[in-house]
Amino acid sequence: MRMLVLLRCRAVRTALLSVLVLGSSAMQATTVVPMTFSQVVAGGEVIAIGVVSAVEATWDAEREMPFTEVTVSDVDVVKGEAGNGQLTLRFLGGPAPNGLTLEVSGMPQFAVAQEVVVFSTRDDGRPCPLVGWWQGLYRIVYDAERDARTVVDHAGRAVAAIEGEVGQRVVRLSGASGAPAEDALTLEEFRSLIVREL
């Protein structure tokens, strides 16, 4: 009975069909091809460091799909341009007007006041505007013992090093998710490695 109600809802039906039609783009969220650090940097049209200032659910009436808009403010742009010192990223998924929610597996999640490094592509209707989905997102955490801002991946694992030659660099992670790592790169070190890769 509930499934019948779900399928009768035109907006949700359209969203579900769109996810299926987007096929490889949306459904690769859990089977994304691994990318090197060099590939992520090369694929980023805008690479920026900033603070998440807003996470807002929106409804696209024309496409009849929910989206989540993430605004990153006070940005330090490493590559590309960001207008007015902020960057707005639009992700497929979120609540629909009928009370249902479209969740896309593997879609990066954000919280207000979080400091992030994003590697984004232009907004051309893709379900996720980040290079390689979660591979284009790093978070910045404060390490009180070292009195330094350090970098972790999307899942909270410390970035210990970026290894290899320019054009073929890979990320080496350290420790478990959420655990502080003595060898985690500082934000300044991470930023300089991005610049070197450019």
PDB file of C-alpha atoms in Angstrom:
ATOM      1  CA  MET A   1       0.000   0.000   0.000  1.00  0.00           C
ATOM      2  CA  ARG A   2       2.770   2.428   0.918  1.00  0.00           C
ATOM      3  CA  MET A   3       4.623   1.632  -2.313  1.00  0.00           C
ATOM      4  CA  LEU A   4       1.495   2.495  -4.322  1.00  0.00           C
ATOM      5  CA  VAL A   5       1.277   5.854  -2.595  1.00  0.00           C
ATOM      6  CA  LEU A   6       4.966   6.470  -3.249  1.00  0.00           C
ATOM      7  CA  LEU A   7       4.678   5.717  -6.960  1.00  0.00           C
ATOM      8  CA  ARG A   8       1.570   7.876  -7.334  1.00  0.00           C
ATOM      9  CA  CYS A   9       3.491  10.899  -6.137  1.00  0.00           C
ATOM     10  CA  ARG A  10       4.650  12.468  -9.404  1.00  0.00           C
ATOM     11  CA  ALA A  11       7.538  14.379  -7.853  1.00  0.00           C
ATOM     12  CA  VAL A  12       9.043  11.354  -6.134  1.00  0.00           C
ATOM     13  CA  ARG A  13       8.445   9.158  -9.183  1.00  0.00           C
ATOM     14  CA  THR A  14      10.240  11.734 -11.335  1.00  0.00           C
ATOM     15  CA  ALA A  15      13.112  11.942  -8.854  1.00  0.00           C
ATOM     16  CA  LEU A  16      13.469   8.163  -8.708  1.00  0.00           C
ATOM     17  CA  LEU A  17      13.356   7.897 -12.477  1.00  0.00           C
ATOM     18  CA  SER A  18      15.901  10.685 -12.778  1.00  0.00           C
ATOM     19  CA  VAL A  19      18.281   8.871 -10.461  1.00  0.00           C
ATOM     20  CA  LEU A  20      17.879   5.747 -12.590  1.00  0.00           C
ATOM     21  CA  VAL A  21      18.264   7.716 -15.816  1.00  0.00           C
ATOM     22  CA  LEU A  22      21.342   9.485 -14.480  1.00  0.00           C
ATOM     23  CA  GLY A  23      22.584   5.938 -14.159  1.00  0.00           C
ATOM     24  CA  SER A  24      26.302   5.888 -13.921  1.00  0.00           C
ATOM     25  CA  SER A  25      26.534   9.383 -12.454  1.00  0.00           C
ATOM     26  CA  ALA A  26      24.158   8.902  -9.539  1.00  0.00           C
ATOM     27  CA  MET A  27      24.482   5.196  -9.012  1.00  0.00           C
ATOM     28  CA  GLN A  28      28.280   5.228  -8.939  1.00  0.00           C
ATOM     29  CA  ALA A  29      28.043   7.011  -5.621  1.00  0.00           C
ATOM     30  CA  THR A  30      29.004   3.756  -3.926  1.00  0.00           C
ATOM     31  CA  THR A  31      31.201   2.473  -6.756  1.00  0.00           C
ATOM     32  CA  VAL A  32      33.107   5.599  -7.757  1.00  0.00           C
ATOM     33  CA  VAL A  33      36.380   4.907  -9.550  1.00  0.00           C
ATOM     34  CA  PRO A  34      39.267   5.769  -7.205  1.00  0.00           C
ATOM     35  CA  MET A  35      41.182   8.868  -8.241  1.00  0.00           C
ATOM     36  CA  THR A  36      44.699   9.984  -7.434  1.00  0.00           C
ATOM     37  CA  PHE A  37      45.257  13.265  -5.653  1.00  0.00           C
ATOM     38  CA  SER A  38      46.703  14.590  -8.920  1.00  0.00           C
ATOM     39  CA  GLN A  39      43.511  13.678 -10.803  1.00  0.00           C
ATOM     40  CA  VAL A  40      41.307  15.358  -8.192  1.00  0.00           C
ATOM     41  CA  VAL A  41      43.385  18.549  -8.352  1.00  0.00           C
ATOM     42  CA  ALA A  42      43.391  18.529 -12.174  1.00  0.00           C
ATOM     43  CA  GLY A  43      39.610  17.947 -12.262  1.00  0.00           C
ATOM     44  CA  GLY A  44      38.791  20.765  -9.862  1.00  0.00           C
ATOM     45  CA  GLU A  45      37.620  23.878 -11.669  1.00  0.00           C
ATOM     46  CA  VAL A  46      37.368  25.643  -8.316  1.00  0.00           C
ATOM     47  CA  ILE A  47      39.497  24.559  -5.377  1.00  0.00           C
ATOM     48  CA  ALA A  48      38.616  26.461  -2.235  1.00  0.00           C
ATOM     49  CA  ILE A  49      39.131  26.392   1.515  1.00  0.00           C
ATOM     50  CA  GLY A  50      36.365  27.860   3.647  1.00  0.00           C
ATOM     51  CA  VAL A  51      33.695  27.460   6.295  1.00  0.00           C
ATOM     52  CA  VAL A  52      30.263  25.972   5.651  1.00  0.00           C
ATOM     53  CA  SER A  53      27.880  28.815   6.448  1.00  0.00           C
ATOM     54  CA  ALA A  54      24.593  27.290   5.246  1.00  0.00           C
ATOM     55  CA  VAL A  55      23.056  23.942   4.320  1.00  0.00           C
ATOM     56  CA  GLU A  56      19.621  24.510   2.789  1.00  0.00           C
ATOM     57  CA  ALA A  57      17.067  22.179   1.253  1.00  0.00           C
ATOM     58  CA  THR A  58      15.610  23.451  -2.022  1.00  0.00           C
ATOM     59  CA  TRP A  59      12.954  22.195  -4.401  1.00  0.00           C
ATOM     60  CA  ASP A  60      13.512  22.414  -8.155  1.00  0.00           C
ATOM     61  CA  ALA A  61       9.931  22.784  -9.436  1.00  0.00           C
ATOM     62  CA  GLU A  62      10.983  22.538 -13.072  1.00  0.00           C
ATOM     63  CA  ARG A  63      12.844  19.244 -12.610  1.00  0.00           C
ATOM     64  CA  GLU A  64      10.568  18.171  -9.721  1.00  0.00           C
ATOM     65  CA  MET A  65      13.521  17.110  -7.606  1.00  0.00           C
ATOM     66  CA  PRO A  66      14.922  18.053  -4.201  1.00  0.00           C
ATOM     67  CA  PHE A  67      18.416  19.479  -3.870  1.00  0.00           C
ATOM     68  CA  THR A  68      20.622  20.545  -0.995  1.00  0.00           C
ATOM     69  CA  GLU A  69      22.598  23.749  -1.409  1.00  0.00           C
ATOM     70  CA  VAL A  70      25.788  24.084   0.614  1.00  0.00           C
ATOM     71  CA  THR A  71      27.330  27.551   0.947  1.00  0.00           C
ATOM     72  CA  VAL A  72      31.030  27.777   1.761  1.00  0.00           C
ATOM     73  CA  SER A  73      32.014  31.268   2.958  1.00  0.00           C
ATOM     74  CA  ASP A  74      35.215  33.152   3.756  1.00  0.00           C
ATOM     75  CA  VAL A  75      36.862  31.185   0.981  1.00  0.00           C
ATOM     76  CA  ASP A  76      40.541  31.086   0.193  1.00  0.00           C
ATOM     77  CA  VAL A  77      40.466  30.214  -3.519  1.00  0.00           C
ATOM     78  CA  VAL A  78      43.444  28.105  -4.540  1.00  0.00           C
ATOM     79  CA  LYS A  79      42.253  27.589  -8.136  1.00  0.00           C
ATOM     80  CA  GLY A  80      39.464  29.186 -10.169  1.00  0.00           C
ATOM     81  CA  GLU A  81      37.081  31.886  -8.962  1.00  0.00           C
ATOM     82  CA  ALA A  82      34.407  32.265  -6.292  1.00  0.00           C
ATOM     83  CA  GLY A  83      32.160  35.324  -6.325  1.00  0.00           C
ATOM     84  CA  ASN A  84      31.750  37.498  -3.239  1.00  0.00           C
ATOM     85  CA  GLY A  85      34.062  35.329  -1.164  1.00  0.00           C
ATOM     86  CA  GLN A  86      31.714  32.363  -1.183  1.00  0.00           C
ATOM     87  CA  LEU A  87      30.928  29.233  -3.143  1.00  0.00           C
ATOM     88  CA  THR A  88      27.530  27.539  -3.402  1.00  0.00           C
ATOM     89  CA  LEU A  89      27.426  23.834  -4.235  1.00  0.00           C
ATOM     90  CA  ARG A  90      24.212  22.044  -5.250  1.00  0.00           C
ATOM     91  CA  PHE A  91      23.758  18.348  -4.411  1.00  0.00           C
ATOM     92  CA  LEU A  92      20.927  16.053  -5.509  1.00  0.00           C
ATOM     93  CA  GLY A  93      18.795  14.931  -2.582  1.00  0.00           C
ATOM     94  CA  GLY A  94      16.855  16.285   0.337  1.00  0.00           C
ATOM     95  CA  PRO A  95      13.251  16.645   1.470  1.00  0.00           C
ATOM     96  CA  ALA A  96      10.404  16.903  -1.045  1.00  0.00           C
ATOM     97  CA  PRO A  97       7.267  19.018  -0.442  1.00  0.00           C
ATOM     98  CA  ASN A  98       5.227  15.859   0.264  1.00  0.00           C
ATOM     99  CA  GLY A  99       7.341  14.992   3.314  1.00  0.00           C
ATOM    100  CA  LEU A 100       9.422  12.263   1.685  1.00  0.00           C
ATOM    101  CA  THR A 101      13.203  12.540   1.398  1.00  0.00           C
ATOM    102  CA  LEU A 102      15.433  11.589  -1.508  1.00  0.00           C
ATOM    103  CA  GLU A 103      18.749  10.231  -0.228  1.00  0.00           C
ATOM    104  CA  VAL A 104      21.589   9.487  -2.635  1.00  0.00           C
ATOM    105  CA  SER A 105      23.987   6.835  -1.397  1.00  0.00           C
ATOM    106  CA  GLY A 106      27.524   8.108  -0.985  1.00  0.00           C
ATOM    107  CA  MET A 107      26.610  11.783  -1.278  1.00  0.00           C
ATOM    108  CA  PRO A 108      28.955  13.917   0.862  1.00  0.00           C
ATOM    109  CA  GLN A 109      27.338  15.439   3.937  1.00  0.00           C
ATOM    110  CA  PHE A 110      28.053  18.875   5.403  1.00  0.00           C
ATOM    111  CA  ALA A 111      27.378  20.692   8.671  1.00  0.00           C
ATOM    112  CA  VAL A 112      27.294  24.415   9.360  1.00  0.00           C
ATOM    113  CA  ALA A 113      30.541  25.774  10.877  1.00  0.00           C
ATOM    114  CA  GLN A 114      32.599  22.926   9.416  1.00  0.00           C
ATOM    115  CA  GLU A 115      35.840  24.035   7.747  1.00  0.00           C
ATOM    116  CA  VAL A 116      36.414  22.273   4.428  1.00  0.00           C
ATOM    117  CA  VAL A 117      38.589  22.029   1.343  1.00  0.00           C
ATOM    118  CA  VAL A 118      36.466  21.422  -1.766  1.00  0.00           C
ATOM    119  CA  PHE A 119      37.489  20.456  -5.276  1.00  0.00           C
ATOM    120  CA  SER A 120      34.442  21.344  -7.357  1.00  0.00           C
ATOM    121  CA  THR A 121      33.339  21.188 -10.975  1.00  0.00           C
ATOM    122  CA  ARG A 122      30.996  23.597 -12.704  1.00  0.00           C
ATOM    123  CA  ASP A 123      27.285  23.195 -11.995  1.00  0.00           C
ATOM    124  CA  ASP A 124      26.055  21.470 -15.141  1.00  0.00           C
ATOM    125  CA  GLY A 125      23.247  19.465 -13.607  1.00  0.00           C
ATOM    126  CA  ARG A 126      25.400  16.706 -12.117  1.00  0.00           C
ATOM    127  CA  PRO A 127      24.063  15.058  -8.952  1.00  0.00           C
ATOM    128  CA  CYS A 128      27.298  15.950  -7.123  1.00  0.00           C
ATOM    129  CA  PRO A 129      29.439  19.004  -7.944  1.00  0.00           C
ATOM    130  CA  LEU A 130      32.600  17.601  -6.345  1.00  0.00           C
ATOM    131  CA  VAL A 131      35.373  15.870  -8.277  1.00  0.00           C
ATOM    132  CA  GLY A 132      35.017  12.129  -7.671  1.00  0.00           C
ATOM    133  CA  TRP A 133      32.100  12.634  -5.251  1.00  0.00           C
ATOM    134  CA  TRP A 134      33.569  12.331  -1.738  1.00  0.00           C
ATOM    135  CA  GLN A 135      37.116  12.320  -3.149  1.00  0.00           C
ATOM    136  CA  GLY A 136      36.740  16.062  -3.762  1.00  0.00           C
ATOM    137  CA  LEU A 137      36.075  16.834  -0.092  1.00  0.00           C
ATOM    138  CA  TYR A 138      38.512  17.208   2.801  1.00  0.00           C
ATOM    139  CA  ARG A 139      37.665  18.505   6.260  1.00  0.00           C
ATOM    140  CA  ILE A 140      39.803  20.604   8.554  1.00  0.00           C
ATOM    141  CA  VAL A 141      40.006  19.761  12.246  1.00  0.00           C
ATOM    142  CA  TYR A 142      41.811  21.452  15.094  1.00  0.00           C
ATOM    143  CA  ASP A 143      44.462  19.343  16.818  1.00  0.00           C
ATOM    144  CA  ALA A 144      44.778  20.826  20.313  1.00  0.00           C
ATOM    145  CA  GLU A 145      47.929  18.861  21.164  1.00  0.00           C
ATOM    146  CA  ARG A 146      49.761  20.307  18.175  1.00  0.00           C
ATOM    147  CA  ASP A 147      47.864  23.615  18.229  1.00  0.00           C
ATOM    148  CA  ALA A 148      47.333  23.218  14.492  1.00  0.00           C
ATOM    149  CA  ARG A 149      44.566  22.876  11.945  1.00  0.00           C
ATOM    150  CA  THR A 150      44.987  19.490  10.271  1.00  0.00           C
ATOM    151  CA  VAL A 151      43.356  17.795   7.298  1.00  0.00           C
ATOM    152  CA  VAL A 152      41.182  14.683   7.262  1.00  0.00           C
ATOM    153  CA  ASP A 153      39.356  12.985   4.416  1.00  0.00           C
ATOM    154  CA  HIS A 154      35.558  12.939   4.035  1.00  0.00           C
ATOM    155  CA  ALA A 155      35.300  10.081   6.549  1.00  0.00           C
ATOM    156  CA  GLY A 156      37.504  11.705   9.192  1.00  0.00           C
ATOM    157  CA  ARG A 157      40.747   9.779   8.531  1.00  0.00           C
ATOM    158  CA  ALA A 158      43.858  11.926   8.903  1.00  0.00           C
ATOM    159  CA  VAL A 159      45.775  12.798   5.738  1.00  0.00           C
ATOM    160  CA  ALA A 160      49.339  11.786   6.632  1.00  0.00           C
ATOM    161  CA  ALA A 161      51.039  12.514   3.322  1.00  0.00           C
ATOM    162  CA  ILE A 162      50.655  13.189  -0.379  1.00  0.00           C
ATOM    163  CA  GLU A 163      53.153  10.875  -2.035  1.00  0.00           C
ATOM    164  CA  GLY A 164      54.622  10.471  -5.499  1.00  0.00           C
ATOM    165  CA  GLU A 165      55.675  12.759  -8.293  1.00  0.00           C
ATOM    166  CA  VAL A 166      53.671  15.723  -9.565  1.00  0.00           C
ATOM    167  CA  GLY A 167      50.933  14.380 -11.821  1.00  0.00           C
ATOM    168  CA  GLN A 168      50.933  11.007 -10.064  1.00  0.00           C
ATOM    169  CA  ARG A 169      50.481  11.902  -6.405  1.00  0.00           C
ATOM    170  CA  VAL A 170      48.321   9.815  -4.081  1.00  0.00           C
ATOM    171  CA  VAL A 171      46.962  10.436  -0.598  1.00  0.00           C
ATOM    172  CA  ARG A 172      48.233   8.348   2.313  1.00  0.00           C
ATOM    173  CA  LEU A 173      45.806   8.201   5.232  1.00  0.00           C
ATOM    174  CA  SER A 174      46.722   7.571   8.851  1.00  0.00           C
ATOM    175  CA  GLY A 175      44.746   6.088  11.701  1.00  0.00           C
ATOM    176  CA  ALA A 176      41.078   5.371  12.166  1.00  0.00           C
ATOM    177  CA  SER A 177      38.225   7.743  11.480  1.00  0.00           C
ATOM    178  CA  GLY A 178      38.053  10.472  14.101  1.00  0.00           C
ATOM    179  CA  ALA A 179      41.324   9.510  15.770  1.00  0.00           C
ATOM    180  CA  PRO A 180      43.954  12.255  16.039  1.00  0.00           C
ATOM    181  CA  ALA A 181      47.140  11.454  14.149  1.00  0.00           C
ATOM    182  CA  GLU A 182      50.530  12.901  15.043  1.00  0.00           C
ATOM    183  CA  ASP A 183      51.578  12.767  11.399  1.00  0.00           C
ATOM    184  CA  ALA A 184      48.476  14.489   9.959  1.00  0.00           C
ATOM    185  CA  LEU A 185      49.272  17.234   7.467  1.00  0.00           C
ATOM    186  CA  THR A 186      48.541  20.749   8.596  1.00  0.00           C
ATOM    187  CA  LEU A 187      46.248  22.854   6.458  1.00  0.00           C
ATOM    188  CA  GLU A 188      49.221  24.965   5.342  1.00  0.00           C
ATOM    189  CA  GLU A 189      51.138  21.851   4.231  1.00  0.00           C
ATOM    190  CA  PHE A 190      48.080  20.496   2.406  1.00  0.00           C
ATOM    191  CA  ARG A 191      47.448  23.810   0.646  1.00  0.00           C
ATOM    192  CA  SER A 192      51.072  24.051  -0.493  1.00  0.00           C
ATOM    193  CA  LEU A 193      50.873  20.532  -1.953  1.00  0.00           C
ATOM    194  CA  ILE A 194      47.784  21.540  -3.939  1.00  0.00           C
ATOM    195  CA  VAL A 195      49.622  24.611  -5.258  1.00  0.00           C
ATOM    196  CA  ARG A 196      52.651  22.494  -6.156  1.00  0.00           C
ATOM    197  CA  GLU A 197      50.390  20.123  -8.084  1.00  0.00           C
ATOM    198  CA  LEU A 198      48.927  23.027 -10.090  1.00  0.00           C
TER     199      LEU A 198
END
